Coordinates of C-alpha atoms and ligand atoms in Angstrom, one line a residue:
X5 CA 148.7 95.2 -42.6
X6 CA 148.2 98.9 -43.1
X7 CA 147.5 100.2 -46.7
X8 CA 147.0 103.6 -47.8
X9 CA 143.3 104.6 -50.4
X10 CA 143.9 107.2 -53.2
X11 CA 141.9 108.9 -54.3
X12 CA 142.0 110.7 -57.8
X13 CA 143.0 114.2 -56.0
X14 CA 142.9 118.0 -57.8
X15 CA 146.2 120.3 -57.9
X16 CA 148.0 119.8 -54.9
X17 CA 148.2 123.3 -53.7
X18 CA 150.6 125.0 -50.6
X19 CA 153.4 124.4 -48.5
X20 CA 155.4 121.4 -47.6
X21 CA 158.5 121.7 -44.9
X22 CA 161.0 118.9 -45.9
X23 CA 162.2 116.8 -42.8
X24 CA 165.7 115.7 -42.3
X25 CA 167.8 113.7 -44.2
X26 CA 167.1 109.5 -43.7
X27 CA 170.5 108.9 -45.5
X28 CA 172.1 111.6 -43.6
X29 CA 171.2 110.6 -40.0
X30 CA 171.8 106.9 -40.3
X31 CA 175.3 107.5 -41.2
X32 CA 176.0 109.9 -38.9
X33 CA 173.8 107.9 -35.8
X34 CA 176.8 105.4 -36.6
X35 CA 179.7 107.4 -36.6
X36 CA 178.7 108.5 -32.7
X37 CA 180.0 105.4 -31.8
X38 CA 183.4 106.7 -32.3
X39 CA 183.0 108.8 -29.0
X40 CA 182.3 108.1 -26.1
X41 CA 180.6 111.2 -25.3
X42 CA 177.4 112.7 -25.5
X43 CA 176.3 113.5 -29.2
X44 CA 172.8 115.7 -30.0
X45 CA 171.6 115.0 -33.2
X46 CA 168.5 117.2 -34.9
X47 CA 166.1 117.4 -37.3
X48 CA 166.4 113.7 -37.3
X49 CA 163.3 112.6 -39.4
X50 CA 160.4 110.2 -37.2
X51 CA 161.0 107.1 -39.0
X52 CA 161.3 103.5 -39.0
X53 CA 164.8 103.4 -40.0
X54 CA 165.9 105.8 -37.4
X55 CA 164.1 104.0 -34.5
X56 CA 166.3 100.9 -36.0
X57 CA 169.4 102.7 -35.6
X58 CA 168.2 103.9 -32.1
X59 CA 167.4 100.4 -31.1
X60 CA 170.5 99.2 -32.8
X61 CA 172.8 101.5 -31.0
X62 CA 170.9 100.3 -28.2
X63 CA 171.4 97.0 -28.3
X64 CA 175.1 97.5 -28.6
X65 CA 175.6 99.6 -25.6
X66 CA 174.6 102.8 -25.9
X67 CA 172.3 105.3 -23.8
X68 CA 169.8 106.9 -26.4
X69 CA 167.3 108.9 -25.6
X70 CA 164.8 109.9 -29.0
X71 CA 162.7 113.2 -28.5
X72 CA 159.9 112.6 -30.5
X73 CA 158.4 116.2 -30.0
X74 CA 161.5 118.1 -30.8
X75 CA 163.2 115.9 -33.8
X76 CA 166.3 115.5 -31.8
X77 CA 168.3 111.7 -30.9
X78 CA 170.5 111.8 -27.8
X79 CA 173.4 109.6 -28.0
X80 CA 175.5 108.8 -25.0
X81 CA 177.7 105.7 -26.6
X82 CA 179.8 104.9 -23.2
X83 CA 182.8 102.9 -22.5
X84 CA 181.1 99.2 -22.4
X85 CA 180.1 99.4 -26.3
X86 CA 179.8 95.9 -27.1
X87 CA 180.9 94.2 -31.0
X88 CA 177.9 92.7 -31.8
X89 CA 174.7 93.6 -33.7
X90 CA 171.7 91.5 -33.3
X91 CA 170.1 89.6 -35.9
X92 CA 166.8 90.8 -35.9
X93 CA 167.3 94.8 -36.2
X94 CA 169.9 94.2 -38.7
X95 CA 167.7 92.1 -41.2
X96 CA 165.2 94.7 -40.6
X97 CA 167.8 97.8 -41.8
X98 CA 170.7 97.3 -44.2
X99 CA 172.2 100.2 -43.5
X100 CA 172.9 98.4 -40.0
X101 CA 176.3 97.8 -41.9
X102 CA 177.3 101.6 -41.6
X103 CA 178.3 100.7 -37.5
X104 CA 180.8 98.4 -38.9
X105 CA 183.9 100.9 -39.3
X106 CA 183.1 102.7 -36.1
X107 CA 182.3 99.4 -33.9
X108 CA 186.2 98.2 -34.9
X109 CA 187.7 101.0 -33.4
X110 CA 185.5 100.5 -30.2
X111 CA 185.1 97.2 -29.5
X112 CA 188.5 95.4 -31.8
X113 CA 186.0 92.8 -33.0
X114 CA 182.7 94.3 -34.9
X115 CA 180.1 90.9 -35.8
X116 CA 177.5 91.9 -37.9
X117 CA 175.4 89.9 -39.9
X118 CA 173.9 90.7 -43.7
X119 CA 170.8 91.1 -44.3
X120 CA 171.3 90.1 -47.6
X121 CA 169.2 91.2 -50.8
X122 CA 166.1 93.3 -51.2
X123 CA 164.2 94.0 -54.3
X124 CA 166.2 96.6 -55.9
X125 CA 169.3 94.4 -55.4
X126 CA 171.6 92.1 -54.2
X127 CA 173.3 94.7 -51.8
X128 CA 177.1 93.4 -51.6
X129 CA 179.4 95.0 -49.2
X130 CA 182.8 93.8 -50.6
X131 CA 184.1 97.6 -51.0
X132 CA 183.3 98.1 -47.7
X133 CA 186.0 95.1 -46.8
X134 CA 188.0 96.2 -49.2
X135 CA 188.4 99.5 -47.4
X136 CA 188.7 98.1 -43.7
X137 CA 191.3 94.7 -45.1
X138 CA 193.5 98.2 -46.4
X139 CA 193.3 99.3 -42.9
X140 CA 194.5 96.7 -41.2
X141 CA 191.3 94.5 -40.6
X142 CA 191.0 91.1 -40.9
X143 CA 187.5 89.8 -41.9
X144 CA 187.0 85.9 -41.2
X145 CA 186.2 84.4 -45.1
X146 CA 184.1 81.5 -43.7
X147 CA 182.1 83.4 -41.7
X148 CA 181.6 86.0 -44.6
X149 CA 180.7 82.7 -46.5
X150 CA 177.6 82.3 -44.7
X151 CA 176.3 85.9 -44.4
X152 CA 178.2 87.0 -41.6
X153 CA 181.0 89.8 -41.1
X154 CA 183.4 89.1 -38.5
X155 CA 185.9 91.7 -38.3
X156 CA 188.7 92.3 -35.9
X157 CA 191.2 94.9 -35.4
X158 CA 193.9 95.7 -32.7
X159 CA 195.0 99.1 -34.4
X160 CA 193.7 100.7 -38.3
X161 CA 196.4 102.3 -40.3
X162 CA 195.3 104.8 -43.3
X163 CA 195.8 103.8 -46.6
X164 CA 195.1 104.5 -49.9
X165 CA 191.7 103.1 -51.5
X166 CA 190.3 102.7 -54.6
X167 CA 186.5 102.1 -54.9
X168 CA 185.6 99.9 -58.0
X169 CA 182.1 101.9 -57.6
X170 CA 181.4 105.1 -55.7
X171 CA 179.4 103.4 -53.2
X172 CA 178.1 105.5 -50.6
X173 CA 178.0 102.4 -48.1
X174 CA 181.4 102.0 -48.3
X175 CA 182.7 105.9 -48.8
X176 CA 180.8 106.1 -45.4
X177 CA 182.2 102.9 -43.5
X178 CA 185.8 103.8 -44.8
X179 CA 185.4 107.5 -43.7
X180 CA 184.4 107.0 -40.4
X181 CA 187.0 104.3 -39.9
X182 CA 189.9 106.6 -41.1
X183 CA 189.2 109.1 -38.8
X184 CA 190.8 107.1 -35.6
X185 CA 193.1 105.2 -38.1
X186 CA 197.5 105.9 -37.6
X187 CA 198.4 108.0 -40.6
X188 CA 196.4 109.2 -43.6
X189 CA 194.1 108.0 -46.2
X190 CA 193.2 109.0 -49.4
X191 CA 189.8 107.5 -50.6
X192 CA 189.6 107.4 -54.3
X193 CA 186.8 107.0 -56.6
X194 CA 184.5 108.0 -53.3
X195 CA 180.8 108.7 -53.7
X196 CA 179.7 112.5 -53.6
X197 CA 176.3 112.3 -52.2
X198 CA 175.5 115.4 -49.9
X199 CA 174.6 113.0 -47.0
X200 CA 178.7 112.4 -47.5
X201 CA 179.0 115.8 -46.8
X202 CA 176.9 116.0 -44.1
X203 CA 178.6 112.9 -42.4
X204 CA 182.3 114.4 -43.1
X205 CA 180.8 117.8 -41.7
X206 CA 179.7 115.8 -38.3
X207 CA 183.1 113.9 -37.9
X208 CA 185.0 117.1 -38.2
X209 CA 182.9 118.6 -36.0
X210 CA 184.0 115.6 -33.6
X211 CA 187.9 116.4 -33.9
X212 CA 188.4 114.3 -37.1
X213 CA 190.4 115.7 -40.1
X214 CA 188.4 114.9 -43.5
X215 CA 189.1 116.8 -46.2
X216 CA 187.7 116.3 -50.4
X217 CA 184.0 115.1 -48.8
X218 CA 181.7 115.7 -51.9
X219 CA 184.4 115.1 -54.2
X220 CA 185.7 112.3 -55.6
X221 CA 189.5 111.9 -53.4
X222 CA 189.0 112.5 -50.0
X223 CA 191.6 112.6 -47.4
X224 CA 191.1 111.7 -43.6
X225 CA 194.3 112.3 -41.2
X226 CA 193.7 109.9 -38.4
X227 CA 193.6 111.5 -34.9
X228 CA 193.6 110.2 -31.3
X229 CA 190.0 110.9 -30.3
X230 CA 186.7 112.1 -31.4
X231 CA 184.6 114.4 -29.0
X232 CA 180.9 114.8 -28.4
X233 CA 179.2 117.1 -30.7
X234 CA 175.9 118.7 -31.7
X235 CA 174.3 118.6 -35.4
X236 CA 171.6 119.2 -37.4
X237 CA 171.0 116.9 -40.3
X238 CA 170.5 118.6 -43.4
X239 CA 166.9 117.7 -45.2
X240 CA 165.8 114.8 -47.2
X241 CA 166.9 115.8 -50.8
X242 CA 164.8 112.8 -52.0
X243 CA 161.3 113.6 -49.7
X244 CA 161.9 117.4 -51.7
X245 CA 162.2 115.6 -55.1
X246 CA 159.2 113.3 -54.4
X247 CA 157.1 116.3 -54.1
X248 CA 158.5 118.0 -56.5
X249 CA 157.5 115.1 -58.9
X250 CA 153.7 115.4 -56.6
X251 CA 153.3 119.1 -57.6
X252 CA 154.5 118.1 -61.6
X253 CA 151.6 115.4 -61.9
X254 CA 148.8 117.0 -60.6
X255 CA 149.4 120.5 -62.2
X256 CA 149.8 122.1 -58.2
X257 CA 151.8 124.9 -57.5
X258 CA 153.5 124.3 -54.2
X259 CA 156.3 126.1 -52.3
X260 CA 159.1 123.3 -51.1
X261 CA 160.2 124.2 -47.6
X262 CA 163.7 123.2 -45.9
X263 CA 165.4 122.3 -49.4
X264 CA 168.7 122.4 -50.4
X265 CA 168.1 123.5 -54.4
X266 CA 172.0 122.8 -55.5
X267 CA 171.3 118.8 -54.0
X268 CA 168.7 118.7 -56.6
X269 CA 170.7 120.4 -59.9
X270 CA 169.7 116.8 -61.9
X271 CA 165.8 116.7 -60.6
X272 CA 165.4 120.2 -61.4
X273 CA 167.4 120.0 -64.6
X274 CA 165.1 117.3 -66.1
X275 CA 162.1 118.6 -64.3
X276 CA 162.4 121.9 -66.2
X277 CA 162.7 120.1 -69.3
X278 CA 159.7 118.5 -68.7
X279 CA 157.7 121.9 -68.7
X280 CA 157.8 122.2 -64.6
X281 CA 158.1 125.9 -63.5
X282 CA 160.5 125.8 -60.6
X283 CA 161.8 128.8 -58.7
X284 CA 163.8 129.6 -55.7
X285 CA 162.0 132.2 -53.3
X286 CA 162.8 133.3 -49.9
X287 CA 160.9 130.7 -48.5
X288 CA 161.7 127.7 -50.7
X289 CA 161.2 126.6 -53.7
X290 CA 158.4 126.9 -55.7
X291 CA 156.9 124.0 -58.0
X292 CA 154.5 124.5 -60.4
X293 CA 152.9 121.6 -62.6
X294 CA 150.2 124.2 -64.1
X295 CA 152.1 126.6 -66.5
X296 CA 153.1 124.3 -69.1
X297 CA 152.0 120.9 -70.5
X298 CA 154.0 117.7 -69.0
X299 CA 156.5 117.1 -71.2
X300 CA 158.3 113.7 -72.1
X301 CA 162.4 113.1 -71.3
X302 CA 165.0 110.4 -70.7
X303 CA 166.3 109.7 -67.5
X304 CA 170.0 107.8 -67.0
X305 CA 170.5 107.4 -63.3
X306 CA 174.0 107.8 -62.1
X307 CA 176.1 108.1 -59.0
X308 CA 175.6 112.0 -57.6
X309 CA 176.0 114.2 -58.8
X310 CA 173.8 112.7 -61.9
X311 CA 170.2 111.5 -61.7
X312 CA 169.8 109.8 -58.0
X313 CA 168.5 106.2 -58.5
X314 CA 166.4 107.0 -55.6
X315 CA 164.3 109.4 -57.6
X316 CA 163.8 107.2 -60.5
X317 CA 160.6 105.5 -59.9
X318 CA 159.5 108.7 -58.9
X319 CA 160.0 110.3 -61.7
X320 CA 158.4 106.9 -64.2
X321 CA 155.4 108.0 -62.0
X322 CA 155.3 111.4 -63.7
X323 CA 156.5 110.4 -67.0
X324 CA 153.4 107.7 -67.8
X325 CA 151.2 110.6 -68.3
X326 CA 153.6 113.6 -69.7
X327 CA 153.2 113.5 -73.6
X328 CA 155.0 111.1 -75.6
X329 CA 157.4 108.5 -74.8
X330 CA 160.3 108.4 -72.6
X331 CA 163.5 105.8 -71.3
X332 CA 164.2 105.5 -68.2
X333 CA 167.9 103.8 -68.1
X334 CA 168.7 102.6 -64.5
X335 CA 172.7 102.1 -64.0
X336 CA 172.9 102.3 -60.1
X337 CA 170.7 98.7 -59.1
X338 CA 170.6 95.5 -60.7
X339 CA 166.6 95.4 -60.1
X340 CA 165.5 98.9 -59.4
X341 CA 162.2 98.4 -62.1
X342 CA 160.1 96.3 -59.3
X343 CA 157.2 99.3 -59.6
X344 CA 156.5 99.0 -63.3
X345 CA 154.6 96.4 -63.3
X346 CA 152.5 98.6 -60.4
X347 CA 152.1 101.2 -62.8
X348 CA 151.1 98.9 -65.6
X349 CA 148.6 97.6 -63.3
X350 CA 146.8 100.9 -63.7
X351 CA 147.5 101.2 -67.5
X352 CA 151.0 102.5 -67.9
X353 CA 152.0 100.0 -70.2
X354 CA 155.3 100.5 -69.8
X355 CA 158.4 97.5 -71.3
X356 CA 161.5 96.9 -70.4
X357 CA 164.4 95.3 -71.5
X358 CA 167.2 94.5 -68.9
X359 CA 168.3 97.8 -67.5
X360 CA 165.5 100.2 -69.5
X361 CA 162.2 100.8 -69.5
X362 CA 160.2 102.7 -72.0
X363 CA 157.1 104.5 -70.5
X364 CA 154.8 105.5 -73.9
X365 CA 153.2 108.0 -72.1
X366 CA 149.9 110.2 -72.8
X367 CA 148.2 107.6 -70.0
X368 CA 145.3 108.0 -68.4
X369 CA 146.0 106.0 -65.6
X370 CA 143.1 103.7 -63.4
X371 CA 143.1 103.2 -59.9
X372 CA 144.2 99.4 -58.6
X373 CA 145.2 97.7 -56.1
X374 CA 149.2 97.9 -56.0
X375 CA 152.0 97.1 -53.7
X376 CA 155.0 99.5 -52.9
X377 CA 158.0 97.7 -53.5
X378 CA 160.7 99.7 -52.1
X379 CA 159.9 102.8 -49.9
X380 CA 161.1 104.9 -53.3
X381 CA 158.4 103.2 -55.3
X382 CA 155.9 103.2 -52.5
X383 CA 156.0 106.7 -52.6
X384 CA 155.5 106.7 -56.3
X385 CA 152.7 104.4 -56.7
X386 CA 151.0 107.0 -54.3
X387 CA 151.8 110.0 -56.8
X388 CA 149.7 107.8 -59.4
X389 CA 147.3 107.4 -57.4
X390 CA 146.6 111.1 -57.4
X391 CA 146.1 111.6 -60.6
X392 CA 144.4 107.7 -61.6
X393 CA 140.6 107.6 -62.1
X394 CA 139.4 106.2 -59.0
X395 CA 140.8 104.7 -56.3
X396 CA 144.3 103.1 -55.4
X397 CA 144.8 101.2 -52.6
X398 CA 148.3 100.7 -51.5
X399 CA 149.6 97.8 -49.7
X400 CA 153.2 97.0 -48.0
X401 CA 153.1 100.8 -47.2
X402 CA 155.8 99.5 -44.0
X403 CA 158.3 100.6 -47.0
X404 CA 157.0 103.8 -46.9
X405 CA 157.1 104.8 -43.6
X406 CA 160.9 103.6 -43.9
X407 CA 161.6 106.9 -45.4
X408 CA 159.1 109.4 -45.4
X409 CA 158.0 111.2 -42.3
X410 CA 154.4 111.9 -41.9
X411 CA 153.6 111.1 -45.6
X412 CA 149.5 111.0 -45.6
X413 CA 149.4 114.2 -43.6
X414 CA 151.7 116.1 -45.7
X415 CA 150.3 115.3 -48.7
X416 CA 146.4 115.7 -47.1
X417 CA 147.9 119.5 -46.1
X418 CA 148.2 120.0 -50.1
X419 CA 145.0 118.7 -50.9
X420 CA 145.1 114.9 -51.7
X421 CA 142.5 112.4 -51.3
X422 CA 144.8 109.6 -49.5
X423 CA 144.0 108.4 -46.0
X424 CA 145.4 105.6 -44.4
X425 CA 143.9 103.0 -42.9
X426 CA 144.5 99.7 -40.7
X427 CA 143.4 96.2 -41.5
Ligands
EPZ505 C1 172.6 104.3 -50.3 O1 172.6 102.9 -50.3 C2 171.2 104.7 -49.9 N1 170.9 104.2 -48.6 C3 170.2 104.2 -50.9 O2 169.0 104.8 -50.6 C4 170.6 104.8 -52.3 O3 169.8 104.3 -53.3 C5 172.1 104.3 -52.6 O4 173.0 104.8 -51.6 C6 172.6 104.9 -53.9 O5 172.5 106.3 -53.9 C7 171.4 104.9 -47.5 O6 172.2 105.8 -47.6 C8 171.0 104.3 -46.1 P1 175.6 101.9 -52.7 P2 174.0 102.0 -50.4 O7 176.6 101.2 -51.8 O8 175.0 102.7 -49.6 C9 176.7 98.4 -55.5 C10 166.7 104.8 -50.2 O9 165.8 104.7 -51.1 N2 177.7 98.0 -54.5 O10 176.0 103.3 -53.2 O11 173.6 100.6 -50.1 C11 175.3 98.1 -55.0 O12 175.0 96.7 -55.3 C12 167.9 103.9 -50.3 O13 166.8 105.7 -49.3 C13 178.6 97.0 -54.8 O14 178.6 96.4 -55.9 O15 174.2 102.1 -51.9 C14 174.5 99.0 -55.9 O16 174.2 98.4 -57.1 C15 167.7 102.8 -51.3 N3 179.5 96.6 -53.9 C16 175.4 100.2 -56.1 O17 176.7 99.8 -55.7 C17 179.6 97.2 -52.7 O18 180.5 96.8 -51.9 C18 175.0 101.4 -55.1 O19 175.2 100.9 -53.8 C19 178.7 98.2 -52.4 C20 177.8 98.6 -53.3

């Protein structure tokens, strides 16, 4: 298996271009399903998620045709789009759910088995149903019973929905099955997320009538058909906060390329408090870990726009050496605290207790060996690394790769000691 060595690096220093969005392009890789034209798709980040989806899309019919070189996934969905998704690419990506709404339309009967839990969570997808039951579909129980979603559908009519939790899974699923649906529906209580907005942006693009993405009602008058459409993904607001969070813990100064500042209002927020000099220049956005001391805060994440849950580890990583204690309060997963026992492993000495975890701070961290244990936390574990005396080898780095493009060379371009190498 392939690990990454860290070494204790100096200021990361320069430029970074931010690729596109990972939770943008899955969703909207899905939703070409609800054409049967040809759909261009760019700045699509070279990951392993992605080449799931491709292989996914694949498997279910589709011509695709991924340009490496250029960013760009072809998508040429057809008329013989078959209703079921294998089981080995779907236990390999959970967001292999996101087909679901967009297979029903197609095909009248969408199979697709669940992969289940991961380490942040269990990973239910009963909103989703909840959404698609609204609309018409009937989902067989005793299937669901044992993992699988069976779902079938002559016709979808909107509806109202209420989400129990602004889950972007579902806001997406229910989104993109509205849009062919008779009638209207009005999705309350709908996650916010930008890569909502991004999806909402490509389906009206298509023909589709969305209206409220980014808010928490939106409304999606069903139309007839969906056309063939080009779109650029917007960048990954997470990759930009992760090196945000790189520039804070080695006291760099480095100038964020292809970010979106007002998707980051809460990282910047409670970056700034920690003493981080960000500002917006033609070019980007500059980070700057060397003007003030790191400073200690509390974190609370929350459904966007409040703290993303995906920057939380992230974040602990800068907070075990800022000065004095901090709480990090994690509402979004059940089991999103998998990495501090990584970072006690090189003298954090972090506790929790249930859904906090207090991080004392004023560390002077030591390399180890450590594992990533989601592709959040796996980048995190690296920022540690930078700044830990020694070195830190990373294993289970496969998470990694799941959402960061080109990772080691980005962060070698600023000046860190990491290299990655094969067993
Ligand atoms: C998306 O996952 C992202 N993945 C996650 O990013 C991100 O952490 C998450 O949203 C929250 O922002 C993609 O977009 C591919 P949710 P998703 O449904 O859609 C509970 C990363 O690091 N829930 O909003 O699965 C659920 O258990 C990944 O890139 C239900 O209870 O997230 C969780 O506790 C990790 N019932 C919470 O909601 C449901 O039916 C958030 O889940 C659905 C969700």
């Amino acid at each position: 298996m392939a690990k990454f060595l860290v070494q204790k690096s100096g200021p990361l220093k320069g430029e970074v271009t931010i690729s596109g969005s990972k939770n943008a392009v899955l969703p909207i890789m899905a939703a070409t399903l609800l054409t049967e034209d040809k759909c261009e798709i760019n700045d699509a980040p070279d990951l392993r998620d992605v080449e799931v989806m491709c292989k996914l899309l694949e498997s279910l019919g589709c011509d695709v045709d991924r340009k490496l070189e250029n960013n760009s996934v072809e998508v040429i969905p057809g008329k013989d789009v078959k209703g079921e998704a294998p089981y080995d690419l779907v236990k390999m990506m959970r967001a292999s759910i996101l087909v679901l709404g967009a297979l029903i339309h197609r095909t009248g009967h969408a199979v697709i088995p669940l992969p289940g839990g991961c380490a942040i969570g269990k990973r239910p997808v009963e909103l989703h149903l909840k959404g698609l039951k609204a609309m018409g579909v009937s989902i067989d129980e005793d299937k669901l019973s044992r993992g699988i979603v069976d779902a079938r559908a002559d016709q979808l009519t909107g509806n109202t929905i209420y989400l129990d939790f602004p889950s972007v899974g579902a806001t997406e699923v229910v989104m993109m099955a509205a849009t062919l649906a008779k009638g209207t529906t009005v999705l309350e209580n709908a996650a916010q997320e930008p890569e909502i907005v991004d999806l909402a942006s490509f389906l009206n693009k298509m023909g589709a009538r969305i209206k409220g993405a980014g808010t928490d009602t939106v409304k999606i008058v069903g139309v007839d058909s969906l056309k063939g459409v080009k779109h650029s993904v917007i960048p990954d607001r997470i990759e930009a906060g992760t090196f945000m969070i790189g520039a804070a813990i080695t006291k760099g100064d480095v100038l964020i390329k292809n970010v979106v500042p007002s998707h980051l209002k809460a990282v910047i927020a409670k970056l700034s408090e920690c003493g981080v000099a960000i500002s917006m220049t033609e070019e980007g956005m500059r980070v700057r870990g060397d003007v003030n001391p790191i400073l200690a805060t509390n974190i609370k994440t929350l459904p966007y726009p409040g703290f993303p849950t995906d920057m939380q580890s992230p974040f602990m990583a800068l907070l075990t050496v800022a000065k004095g204690p901090s709480v990090v309060i994690e509402t979004v997963f059940e089991n999103r605290f998998m990495h501090v026992g990584e970072f006690n492993r090189m003298g954090a000495n972090i506790k929790t207790d249930g859904n906090a975890a207090m991080i004392p701070g004023d560390k002077v961290l030591e390399g180890a060996q450590v594992v990533a244990t989601d592709l959040r936390a796996g980048a995190a574990v690296v920022l540690t690394g930078l700044v830990a005396e020694g070195m830190t080898e990373v294993s289970q780095i496969y998470h990694i790769d799941r959402g960061y493009e080109n990772f080691v060379d980005k962060l070698k371009a600023l000046g860190a000691n990491i290299m990655r190498v094969e067993d």
